[in-house]
Coordinates of C-alpha atoms in Angstrom, one line a residue:
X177 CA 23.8 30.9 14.8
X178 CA 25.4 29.5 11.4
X179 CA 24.1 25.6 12.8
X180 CA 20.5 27.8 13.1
X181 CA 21.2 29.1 9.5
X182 CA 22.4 26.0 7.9
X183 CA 19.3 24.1 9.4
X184 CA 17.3 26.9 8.0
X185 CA 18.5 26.4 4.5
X186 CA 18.0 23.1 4.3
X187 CA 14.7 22.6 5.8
X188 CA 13.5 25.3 2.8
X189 CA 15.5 22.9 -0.2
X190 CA 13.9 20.0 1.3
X191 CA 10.3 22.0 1.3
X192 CA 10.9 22.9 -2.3
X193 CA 12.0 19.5 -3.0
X194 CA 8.8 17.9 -1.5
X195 CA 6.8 20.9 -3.5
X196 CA 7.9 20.3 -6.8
X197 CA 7.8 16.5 -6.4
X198 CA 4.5 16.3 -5.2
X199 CA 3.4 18.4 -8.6
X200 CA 5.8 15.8 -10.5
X201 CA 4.1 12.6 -9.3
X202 CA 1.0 14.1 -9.9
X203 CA 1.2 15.4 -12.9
X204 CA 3.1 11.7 -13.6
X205 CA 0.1 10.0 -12.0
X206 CA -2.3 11.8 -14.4
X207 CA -0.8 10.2 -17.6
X208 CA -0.1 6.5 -16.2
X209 CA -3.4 4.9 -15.1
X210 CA -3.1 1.3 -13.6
X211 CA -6.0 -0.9 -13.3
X212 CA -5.1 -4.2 -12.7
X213 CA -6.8 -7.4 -11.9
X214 CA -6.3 -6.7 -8.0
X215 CA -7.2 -2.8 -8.2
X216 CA -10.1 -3.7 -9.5
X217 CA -10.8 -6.3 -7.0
X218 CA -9.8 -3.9 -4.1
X219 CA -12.4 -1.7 -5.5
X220 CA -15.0 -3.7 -6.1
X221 CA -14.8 -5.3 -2.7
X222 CA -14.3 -1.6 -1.1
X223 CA -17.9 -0.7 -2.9
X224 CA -19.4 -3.8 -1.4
X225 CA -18.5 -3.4 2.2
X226 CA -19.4 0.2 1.8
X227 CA -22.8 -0.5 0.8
X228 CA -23.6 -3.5 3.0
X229 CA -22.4 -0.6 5.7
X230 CA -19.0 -2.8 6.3
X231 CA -16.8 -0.2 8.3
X232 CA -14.4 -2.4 10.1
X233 CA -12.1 -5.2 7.8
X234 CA -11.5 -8.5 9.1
X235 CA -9.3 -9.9 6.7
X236 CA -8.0 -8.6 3.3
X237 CA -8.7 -10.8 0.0
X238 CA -7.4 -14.3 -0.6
X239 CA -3.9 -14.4 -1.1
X240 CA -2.3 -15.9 -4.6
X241 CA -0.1 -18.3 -3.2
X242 CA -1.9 -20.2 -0.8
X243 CA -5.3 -20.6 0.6
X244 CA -5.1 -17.9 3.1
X245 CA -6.3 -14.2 3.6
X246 CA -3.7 -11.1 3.8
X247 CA -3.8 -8.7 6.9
X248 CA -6.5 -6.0 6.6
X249 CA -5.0 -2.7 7.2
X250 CA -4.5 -1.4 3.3
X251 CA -8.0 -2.4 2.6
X252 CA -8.9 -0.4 5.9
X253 CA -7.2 2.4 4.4
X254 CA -8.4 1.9 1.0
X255 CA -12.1 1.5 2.6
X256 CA -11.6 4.8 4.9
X257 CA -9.9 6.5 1.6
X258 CA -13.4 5.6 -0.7
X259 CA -15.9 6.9 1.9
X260 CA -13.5 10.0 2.0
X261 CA -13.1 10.4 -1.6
X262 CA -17.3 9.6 -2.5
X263 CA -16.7 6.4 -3.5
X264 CA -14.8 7.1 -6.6
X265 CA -12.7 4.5 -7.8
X266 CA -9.2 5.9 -8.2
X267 CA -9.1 7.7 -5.1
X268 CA -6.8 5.4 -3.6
X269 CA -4.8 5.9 -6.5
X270 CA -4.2 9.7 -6.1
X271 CA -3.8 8.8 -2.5
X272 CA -0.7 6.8 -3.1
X273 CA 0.1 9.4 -5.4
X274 CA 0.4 12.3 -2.4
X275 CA 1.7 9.8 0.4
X276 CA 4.4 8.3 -1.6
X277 CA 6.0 11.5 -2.3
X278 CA 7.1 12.0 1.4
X279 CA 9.4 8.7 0.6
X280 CA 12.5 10.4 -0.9
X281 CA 12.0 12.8 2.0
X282 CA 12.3 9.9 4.6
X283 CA 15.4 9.0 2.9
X284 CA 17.0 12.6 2.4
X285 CA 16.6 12.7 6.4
X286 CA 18.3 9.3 6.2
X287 CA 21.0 10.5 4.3
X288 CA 22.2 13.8 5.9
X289 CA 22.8 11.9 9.1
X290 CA 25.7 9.6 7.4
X291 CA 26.9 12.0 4.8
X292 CA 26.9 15.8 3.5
X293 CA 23.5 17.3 2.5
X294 CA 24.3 17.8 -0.8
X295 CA 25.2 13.9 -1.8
X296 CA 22.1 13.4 0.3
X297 CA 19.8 15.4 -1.2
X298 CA 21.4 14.5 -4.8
X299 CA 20.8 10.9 -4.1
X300 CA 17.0 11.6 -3.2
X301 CA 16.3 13.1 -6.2
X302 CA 17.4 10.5 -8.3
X303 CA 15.4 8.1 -6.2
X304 CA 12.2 10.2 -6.2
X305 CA 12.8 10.0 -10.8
X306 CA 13.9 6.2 -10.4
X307 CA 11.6 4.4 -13.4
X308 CA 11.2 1.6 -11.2
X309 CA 9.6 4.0 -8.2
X310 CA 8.0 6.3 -10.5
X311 CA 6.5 2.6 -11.9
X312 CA 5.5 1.3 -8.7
X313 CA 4.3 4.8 -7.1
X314 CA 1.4 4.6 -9.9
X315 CA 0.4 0.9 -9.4
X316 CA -2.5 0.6 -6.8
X317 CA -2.4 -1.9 -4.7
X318 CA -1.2 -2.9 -1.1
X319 CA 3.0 -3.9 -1.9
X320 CA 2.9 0.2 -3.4
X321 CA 3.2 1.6 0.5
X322 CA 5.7 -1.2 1.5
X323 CA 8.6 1.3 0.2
X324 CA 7.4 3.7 2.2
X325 CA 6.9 2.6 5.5
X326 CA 9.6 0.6 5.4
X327 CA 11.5 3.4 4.9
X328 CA 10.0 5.5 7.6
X329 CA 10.8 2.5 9.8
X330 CA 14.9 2.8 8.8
X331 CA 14.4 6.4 9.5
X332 CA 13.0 5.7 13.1
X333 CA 15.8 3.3 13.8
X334 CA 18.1 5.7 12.9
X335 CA 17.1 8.6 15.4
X336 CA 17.0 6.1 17.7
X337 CA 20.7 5.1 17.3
X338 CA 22.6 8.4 16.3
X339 CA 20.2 10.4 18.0
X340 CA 19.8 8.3 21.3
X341 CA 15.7 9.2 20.8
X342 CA 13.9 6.3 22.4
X343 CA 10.4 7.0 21.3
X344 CA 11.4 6.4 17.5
X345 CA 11.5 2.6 18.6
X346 CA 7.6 3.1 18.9
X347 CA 7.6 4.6 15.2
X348 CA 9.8 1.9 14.2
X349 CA 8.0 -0.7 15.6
X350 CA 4.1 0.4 13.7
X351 CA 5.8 1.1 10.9
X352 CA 7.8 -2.6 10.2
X353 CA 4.3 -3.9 11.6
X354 CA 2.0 -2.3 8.9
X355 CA 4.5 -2.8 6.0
X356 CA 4.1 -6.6 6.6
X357 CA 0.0 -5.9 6.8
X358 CA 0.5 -4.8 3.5
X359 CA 2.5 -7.6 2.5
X360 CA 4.4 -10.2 4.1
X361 CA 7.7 -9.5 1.7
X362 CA 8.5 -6.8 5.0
X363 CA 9.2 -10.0 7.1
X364 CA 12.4 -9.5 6.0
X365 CA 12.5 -6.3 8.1
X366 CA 12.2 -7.8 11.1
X367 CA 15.8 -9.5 11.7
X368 CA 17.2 -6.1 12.3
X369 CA 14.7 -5.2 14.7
X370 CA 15.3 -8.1 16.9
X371 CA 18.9 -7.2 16.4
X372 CA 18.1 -3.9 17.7
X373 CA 16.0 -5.3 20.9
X374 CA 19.1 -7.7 22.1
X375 CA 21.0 -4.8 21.6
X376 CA 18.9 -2.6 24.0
X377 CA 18.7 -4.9 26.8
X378 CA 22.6 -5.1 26.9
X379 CA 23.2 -1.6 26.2
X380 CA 20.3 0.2 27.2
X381 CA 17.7 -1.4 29.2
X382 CA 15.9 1.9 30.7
X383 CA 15.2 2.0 27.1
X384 CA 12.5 -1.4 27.2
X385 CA 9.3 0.3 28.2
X386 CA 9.7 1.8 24.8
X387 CA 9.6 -1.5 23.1
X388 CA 7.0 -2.5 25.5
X389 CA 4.6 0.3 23.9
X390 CA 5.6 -0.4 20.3
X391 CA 5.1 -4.1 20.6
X392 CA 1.4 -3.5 23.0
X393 CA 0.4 -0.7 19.9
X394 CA 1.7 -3.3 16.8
X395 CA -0.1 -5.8 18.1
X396 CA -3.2 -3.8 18.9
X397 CA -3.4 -3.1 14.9
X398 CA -4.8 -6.8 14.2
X399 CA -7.3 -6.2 16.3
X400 CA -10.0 -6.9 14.3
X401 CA -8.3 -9.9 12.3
X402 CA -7.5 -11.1 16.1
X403 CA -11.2 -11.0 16.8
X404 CA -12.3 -12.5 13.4
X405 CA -9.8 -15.5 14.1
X406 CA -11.4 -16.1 17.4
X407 CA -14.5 -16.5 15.5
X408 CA -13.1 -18.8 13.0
X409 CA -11.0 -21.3 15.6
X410 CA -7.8 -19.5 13.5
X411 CA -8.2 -21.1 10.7
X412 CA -6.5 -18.2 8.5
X413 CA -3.4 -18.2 11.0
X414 CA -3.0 -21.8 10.9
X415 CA -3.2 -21.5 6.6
X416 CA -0.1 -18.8 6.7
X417 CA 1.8 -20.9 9.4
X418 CA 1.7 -24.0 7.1
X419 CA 2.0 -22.3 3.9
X420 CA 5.9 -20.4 5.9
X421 CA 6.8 -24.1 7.3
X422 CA 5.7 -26.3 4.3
X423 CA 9.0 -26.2 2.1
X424 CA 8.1 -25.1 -0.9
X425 CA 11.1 -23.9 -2.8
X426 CA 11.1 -26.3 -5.4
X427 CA 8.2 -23.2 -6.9
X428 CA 9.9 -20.4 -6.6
X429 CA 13.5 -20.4 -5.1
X430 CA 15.1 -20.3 -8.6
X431 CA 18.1 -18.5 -8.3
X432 CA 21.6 -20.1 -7.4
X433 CA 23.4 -18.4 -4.7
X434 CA 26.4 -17.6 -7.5
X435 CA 23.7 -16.3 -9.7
X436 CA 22.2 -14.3 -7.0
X437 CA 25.1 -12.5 -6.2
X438 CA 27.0 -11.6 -9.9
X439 CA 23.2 -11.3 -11.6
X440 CA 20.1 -11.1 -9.8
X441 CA 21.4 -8.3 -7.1
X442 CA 23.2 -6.1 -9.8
X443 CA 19.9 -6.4 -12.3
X444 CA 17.9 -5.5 -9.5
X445 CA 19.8 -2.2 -8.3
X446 CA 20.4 -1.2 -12.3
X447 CA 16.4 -1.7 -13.3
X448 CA 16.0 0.5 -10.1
X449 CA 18.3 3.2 -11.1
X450 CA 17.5 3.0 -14.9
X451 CA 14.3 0.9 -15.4
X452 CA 16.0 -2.0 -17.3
X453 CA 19.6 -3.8 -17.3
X454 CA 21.9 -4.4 -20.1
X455 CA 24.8 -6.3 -19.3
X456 CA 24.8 -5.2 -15.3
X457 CA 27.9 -3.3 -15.5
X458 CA 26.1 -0.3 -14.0
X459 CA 24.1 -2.6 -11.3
X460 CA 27.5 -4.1 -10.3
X461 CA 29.8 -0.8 -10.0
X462 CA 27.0 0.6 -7.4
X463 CA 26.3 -2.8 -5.5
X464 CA 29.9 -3.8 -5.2
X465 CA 32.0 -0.2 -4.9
X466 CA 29.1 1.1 -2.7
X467 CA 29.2 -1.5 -0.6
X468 CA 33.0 -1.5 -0.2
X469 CA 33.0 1.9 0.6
X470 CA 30.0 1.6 3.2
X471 CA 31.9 -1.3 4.5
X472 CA 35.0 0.3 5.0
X473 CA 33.2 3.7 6.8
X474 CA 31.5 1.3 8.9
X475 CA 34.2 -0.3 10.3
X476 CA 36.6 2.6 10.3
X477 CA 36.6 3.5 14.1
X478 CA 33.4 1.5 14.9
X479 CA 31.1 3.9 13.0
X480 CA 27.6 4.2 13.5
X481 CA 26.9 3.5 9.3
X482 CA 27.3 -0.2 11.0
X483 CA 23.9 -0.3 11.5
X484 CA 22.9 0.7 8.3
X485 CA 25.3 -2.1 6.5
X486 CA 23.7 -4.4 8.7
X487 CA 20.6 -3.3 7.9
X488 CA 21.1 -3.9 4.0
X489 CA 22.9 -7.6 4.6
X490 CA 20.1 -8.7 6.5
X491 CA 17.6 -8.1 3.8
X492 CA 20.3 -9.9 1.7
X493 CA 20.5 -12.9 3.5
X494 CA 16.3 -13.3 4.2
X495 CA 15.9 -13.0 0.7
X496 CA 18.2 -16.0 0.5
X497 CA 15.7 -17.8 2.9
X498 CA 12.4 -15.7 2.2
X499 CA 10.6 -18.5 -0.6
X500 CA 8.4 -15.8 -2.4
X501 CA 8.4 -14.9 -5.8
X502 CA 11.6 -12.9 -6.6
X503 CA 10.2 -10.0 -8.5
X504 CA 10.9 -6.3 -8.1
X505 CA 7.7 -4.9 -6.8
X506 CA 8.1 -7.5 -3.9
X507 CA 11.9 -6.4 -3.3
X508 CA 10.3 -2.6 -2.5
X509 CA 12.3 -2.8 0.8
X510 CA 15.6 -2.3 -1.3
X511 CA 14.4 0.3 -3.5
X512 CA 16.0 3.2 -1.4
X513 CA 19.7 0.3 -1.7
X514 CA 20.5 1.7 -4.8
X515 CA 20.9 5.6 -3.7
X516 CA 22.2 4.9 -0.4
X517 CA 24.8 3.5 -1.7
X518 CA 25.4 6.2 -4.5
X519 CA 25.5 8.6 -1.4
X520 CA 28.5 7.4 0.0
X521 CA 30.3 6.8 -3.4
X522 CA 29.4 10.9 -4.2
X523 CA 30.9 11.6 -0.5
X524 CA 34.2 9.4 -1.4
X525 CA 34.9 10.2 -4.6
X526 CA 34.0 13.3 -5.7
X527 CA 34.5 13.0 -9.7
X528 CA 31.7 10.2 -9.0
X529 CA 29.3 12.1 -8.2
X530 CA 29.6 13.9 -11.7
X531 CA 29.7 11.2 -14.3
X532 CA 27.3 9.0 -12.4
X533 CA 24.5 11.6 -12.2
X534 CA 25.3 12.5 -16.0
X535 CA 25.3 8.8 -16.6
X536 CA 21.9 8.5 -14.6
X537 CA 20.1 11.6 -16.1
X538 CA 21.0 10.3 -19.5
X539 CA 19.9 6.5 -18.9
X540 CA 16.9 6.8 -17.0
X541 CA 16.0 9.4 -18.7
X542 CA 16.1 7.7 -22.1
X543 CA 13.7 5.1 -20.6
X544 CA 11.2 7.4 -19.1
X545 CA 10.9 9.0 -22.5
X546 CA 10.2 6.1 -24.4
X547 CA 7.4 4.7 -21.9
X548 CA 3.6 5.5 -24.0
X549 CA 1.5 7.1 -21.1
X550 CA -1.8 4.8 -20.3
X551 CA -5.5 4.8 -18.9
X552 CA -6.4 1.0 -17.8
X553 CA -9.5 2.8 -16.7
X554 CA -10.7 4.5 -19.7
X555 CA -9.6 1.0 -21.5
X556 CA -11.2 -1.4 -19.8
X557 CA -14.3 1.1 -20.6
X558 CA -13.9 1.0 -24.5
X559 CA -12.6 -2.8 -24.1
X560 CA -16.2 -3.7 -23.3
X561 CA -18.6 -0.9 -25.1
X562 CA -19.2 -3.5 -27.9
X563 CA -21.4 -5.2 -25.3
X564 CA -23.4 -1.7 -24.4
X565 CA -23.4 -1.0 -28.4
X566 CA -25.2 -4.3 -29.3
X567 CA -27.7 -4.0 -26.2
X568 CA -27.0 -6.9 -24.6
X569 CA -28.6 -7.3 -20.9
X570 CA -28.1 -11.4 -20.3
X571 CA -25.2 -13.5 -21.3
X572 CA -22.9 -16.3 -20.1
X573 CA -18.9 -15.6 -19.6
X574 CA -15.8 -17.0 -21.4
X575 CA -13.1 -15.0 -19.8
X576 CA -9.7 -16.6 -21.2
X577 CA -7.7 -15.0 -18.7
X578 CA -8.2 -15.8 -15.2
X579 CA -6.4 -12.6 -14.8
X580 CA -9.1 -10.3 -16.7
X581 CA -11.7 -11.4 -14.5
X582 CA -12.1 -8.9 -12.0
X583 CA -11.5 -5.9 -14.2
X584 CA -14.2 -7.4 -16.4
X585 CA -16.7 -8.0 -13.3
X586 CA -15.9 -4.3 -12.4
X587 CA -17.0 -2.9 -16.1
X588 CA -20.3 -5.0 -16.4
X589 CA -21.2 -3.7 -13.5
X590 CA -20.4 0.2 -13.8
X591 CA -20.2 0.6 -17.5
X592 CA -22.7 -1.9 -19.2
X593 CA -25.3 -3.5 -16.6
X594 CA -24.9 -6.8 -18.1
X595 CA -26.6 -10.0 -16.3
X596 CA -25.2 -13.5 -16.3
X597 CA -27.5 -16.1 -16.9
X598 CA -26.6 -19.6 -17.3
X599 CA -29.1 -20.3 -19.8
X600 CA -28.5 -17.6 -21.9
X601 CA -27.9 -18.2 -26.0
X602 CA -25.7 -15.4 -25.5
X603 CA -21.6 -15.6 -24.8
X604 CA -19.4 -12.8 -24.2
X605 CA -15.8 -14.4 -24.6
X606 CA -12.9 -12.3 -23.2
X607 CA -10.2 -13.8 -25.4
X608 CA -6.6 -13.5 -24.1
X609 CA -5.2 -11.5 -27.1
X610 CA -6.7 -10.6 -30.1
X611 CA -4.8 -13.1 -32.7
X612 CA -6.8 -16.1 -29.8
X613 CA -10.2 -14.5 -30.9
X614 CA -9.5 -16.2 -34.3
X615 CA -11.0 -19.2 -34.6
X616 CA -10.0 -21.6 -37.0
X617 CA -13.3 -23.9 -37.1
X618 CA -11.3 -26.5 -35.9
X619 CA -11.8 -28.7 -33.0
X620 CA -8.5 -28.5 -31.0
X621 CA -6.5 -28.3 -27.7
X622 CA -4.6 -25.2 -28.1
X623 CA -3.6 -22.0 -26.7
X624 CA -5.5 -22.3 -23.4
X625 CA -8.4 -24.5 -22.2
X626 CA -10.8 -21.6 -22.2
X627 CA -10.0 -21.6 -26.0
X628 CA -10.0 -25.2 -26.5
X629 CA -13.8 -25.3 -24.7
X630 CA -15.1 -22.5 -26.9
X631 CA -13.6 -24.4 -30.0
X632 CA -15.6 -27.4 -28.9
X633 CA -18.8 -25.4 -27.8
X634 CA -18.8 -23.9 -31.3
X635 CA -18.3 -27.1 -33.2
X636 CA -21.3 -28.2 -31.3
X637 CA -23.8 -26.0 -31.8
X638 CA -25.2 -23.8 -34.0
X639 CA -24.2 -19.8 -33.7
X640 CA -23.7 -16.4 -35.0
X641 CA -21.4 -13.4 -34.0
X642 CA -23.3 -10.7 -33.0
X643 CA -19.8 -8.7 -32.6
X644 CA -17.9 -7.6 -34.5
X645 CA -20.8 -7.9 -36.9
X646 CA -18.5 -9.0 -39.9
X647 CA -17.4 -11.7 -38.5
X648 CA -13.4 -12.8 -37.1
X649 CA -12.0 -11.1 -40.1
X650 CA -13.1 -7.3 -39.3
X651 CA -11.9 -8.5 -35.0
X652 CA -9.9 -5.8 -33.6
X653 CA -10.3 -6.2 -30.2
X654 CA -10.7 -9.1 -27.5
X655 CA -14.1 -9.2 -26.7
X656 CA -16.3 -11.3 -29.1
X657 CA -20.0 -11.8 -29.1
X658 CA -21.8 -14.9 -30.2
X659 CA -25.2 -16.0 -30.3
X660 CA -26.4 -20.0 -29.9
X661 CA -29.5 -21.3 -31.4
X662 CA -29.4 -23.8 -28.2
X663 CA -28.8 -22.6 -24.7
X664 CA -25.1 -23.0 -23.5
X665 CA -26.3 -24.5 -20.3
X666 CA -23.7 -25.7 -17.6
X667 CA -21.0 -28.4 -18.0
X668 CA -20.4 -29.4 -14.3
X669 CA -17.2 -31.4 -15.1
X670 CA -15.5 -28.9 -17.1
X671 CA -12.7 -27.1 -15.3
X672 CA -12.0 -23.9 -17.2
X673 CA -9.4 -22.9 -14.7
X674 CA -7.0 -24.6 -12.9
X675 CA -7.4 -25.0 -8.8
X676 CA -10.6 -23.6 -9.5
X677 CA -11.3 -24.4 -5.9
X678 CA -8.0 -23.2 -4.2
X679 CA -6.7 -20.2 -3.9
X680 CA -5.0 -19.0 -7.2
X681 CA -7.8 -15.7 -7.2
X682 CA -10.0 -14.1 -5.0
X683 CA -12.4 -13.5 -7.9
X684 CA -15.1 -11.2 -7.3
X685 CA -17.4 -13.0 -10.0
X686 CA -18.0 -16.2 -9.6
X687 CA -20.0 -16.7 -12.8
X688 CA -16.8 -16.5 -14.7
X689 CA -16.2 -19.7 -13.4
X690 CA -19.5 -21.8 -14.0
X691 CA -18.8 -24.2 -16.9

């Protein structure tokens, strides 16, 4: 009767919890508005499948590192999520917004199996207000979800060790697989699962037909990629193979193993739990007494918290192998790290748990304040209305940034119905900030070669800005207007970009492109 009661209890705080989170993020959600270069790609592609009538995706868009396409499930979802929502851009955004909340859930449940509910629950809450996930929960885009399925995949894996339930390894399973369709950071997920499987054929064999479903049902999600490949003689497979075997380190694996251990992992856990790292003395005190402490439950009398050590060095040790870029939204998998560990400091030391969570509130705190809320959206919309004030219909594109060019191919086409036309005496230039706009009437490599082209387009011909009207010295934005008595025309052997015909964008407008 009091287990019935106590169960009871917590079921209703963790209800309330989920409650007056979900208001939280949303209300959160409402005054942080990201619309970034792949959102708007995502979106824009979305629209088009859905009006070519498009319902099942092949293959996601082109990936930035190499010349090969990403899995298709989050653009599945995103497509299924727009025909849902009417279309509307930012539904996948609220989306995120309501799905994400059930993460610190997933990790309370986590919790209360390895210590008391109350650290548990004390550590969720921190992690649900984290800057970093509060950050990330807001940015659309497929790496967003990778937090949370991986952590619905931990959560599996743990029922099915304490709780000797076999069909979580089916739930497991789909959930590692569709993190790494959403990106292939969760590769470092699977190490523990194999772990896991050579484990169950020594220990538990009867316990097989469940991986059998959960590999059949994993592999039945790339169905349509699977079918597309066929088509294609697997090109796009044989792309991602060479791009994991070609060694390419020399790019991006830039951290020495010293530095990756006294620095990079301590900034990393301290930007999670505060949104920003001073001199790591807060990212190191978690890292390295957390992970004493989880090390020394874990091997106290052959604990079951084991698995969840293992779970953690794993991740640590793929990262050492795992080539990517090293940036915080593609470490997601170790955003829950932070507040396990905090969990079993609170449950060992007891004063801890006091002048941590004061320490916490105050820090992160501080830095939530100070962020200025933001509406990409509504920007991008004023960004370009000098192009609907001055009425113009045709033009041809300067886009400085190779990374403004999607949002700026999603607002001609929803906000000012602008043509491109190559033989326009029009130019809409998209500088890259506003002090680049400024040109000094000089001919002159500088800055960037979309900057150093205009310069020499404009000492060439004859022109006038048609905005701002008053000329460079009244520019307060980065959009400029300019009018050529001669057409612009095309310069073939120009490249404006470089590997303009590899695989550093999936642009959706290719006009931004023809020089």
């Amino acid at each position: 009767m009091l287990k019935l009661k106590t169960f009871s209890f917590q079921s209703k705080i963790t209800l309330i919890f989920f409650i007056g989170l979900l208001c939280t993020r949303l209300l959160y959600s409402s005054l942080y508005t990201s619309f970034s270069q792949d959102v708007a790609r995502d979106v824009l592609l979305t629209e088009n499948r859905i009006a070519s009538h498009e319902y099942i995706v092949a293959y996601g868009p082109k990936a930035s590192v190499w010349n090969f396409y990403v899995p298709p499930f989050y653009y599945q979802l995103h497509l299924i999520v727009s025909l849902l929502g009417g279309n509307y851009p930012l539904a996948m955004k609220w989306f995120t917004t309501v799905i994400t909340t059930a993460t610190p859930i997933f990790l309370l449940l986590i919790l209360k199996k390895f210590v008391k509910f109350e650290y548990a629950f004390l550590a969720a809450v921190f992690f649900a207000f984290s800057p970093t996930v509060l950050s990330n929960s807001v940015n659309t885009w497929s790496p967003t979800l990778v937090p949370l399925l991986s952590t619905i995949a931990l959560w599996a894996w743990v029922l099915f060790i304490k709780d000797k339930k076999p069909w979580a390894i089916v739930g497991a399973l789909l959930a590692t697989t569709l993190a790494i369709h959403l990106h292939y950071q969760a590769v470092m997920l699977l190490p523990f699962s194999l772990i896991l499987f050579a484990w169950t054929v020594y220990k538990r064999p009867s316990f097989l037909k469940y991986w059998l479903v959960g590999i059949v049902l994993s592999c039945l999600t790339f169905t349509p990629y699977a079918l597309a490949e066929i088509n294609n003689n697997f090109h796009n497979t044989q792309e991602i193979i060479k791009f994991f075997t070609l060694e390419h380190s020399h790019y991006y694996d830039q951290i020495s193993k010293p530095a990756y251990v006294f620095t990079f992992l301590p900034g990393f856990v301290e930007r999670v739990l505060i949104g920003l790292h001073h001199n790591y003395w807060l990212g190191r005190l978690v890292l390295y007494l957390g992970l004493l402490v989880l090390g020394w439950v874990s091997l106290k009398n052959k604990r079951q918290e084991r698995w969840l050590l293992l779970y953690f060095l794993l991740i640590f040790i793929m990262l050492r192998i795992y080539k990517g870029d090293k940036l915080d939204y593609y470490l997601s998998t170790l955003y829950i790290l932070p507040y396990v560990l905090l969990a079993f400091l609170y449950q060992a030391f007891k004063l801890v748990a006091v002048f941590l969570s004061l320490g916490l509130v105050f820090l992160s705190a501080s830095f939530l304040l100070k962020q200025i809320p933001y509406n990409d959206f509504l920007s991008l919309k004023e960004e370009l209305r000098p192009i609907t004030d001055t009425q113009t219909h045709q033009a041809k594109f300067l886009i400085h940034d190779s990374n403004d060019i999607n949002r700026f191919a999603y607002g001609i086409k929803h906000f000012d119905q602008v043509a491109y036309n190559a033989n326009s005496h029009q130019l809409i230039e998209l500088c890259q900030n506003i002090e680049w706009c400024k040109w000094d009437e000089i001919s002159r490599c500088i800055y960037s070669r979309a900057y150093t082209y205009a310069s020499l387009l404009k000492s060439q011909n004859t022109y006038h800005y048609i905005f701002p009207k008053g000329g460079l010295e009244d520019i307060d934005s980065k959009l400029i207007i300019t009018s050529f008595d001669k057409p612009i025309g095309i310069i073939a052997d120009y490249r404006l970009y470089p590997r303009l015909d590899g695989y550093e964008l999936d642009t959706v407008l290719p006009e931004a492109y023809q020089w």
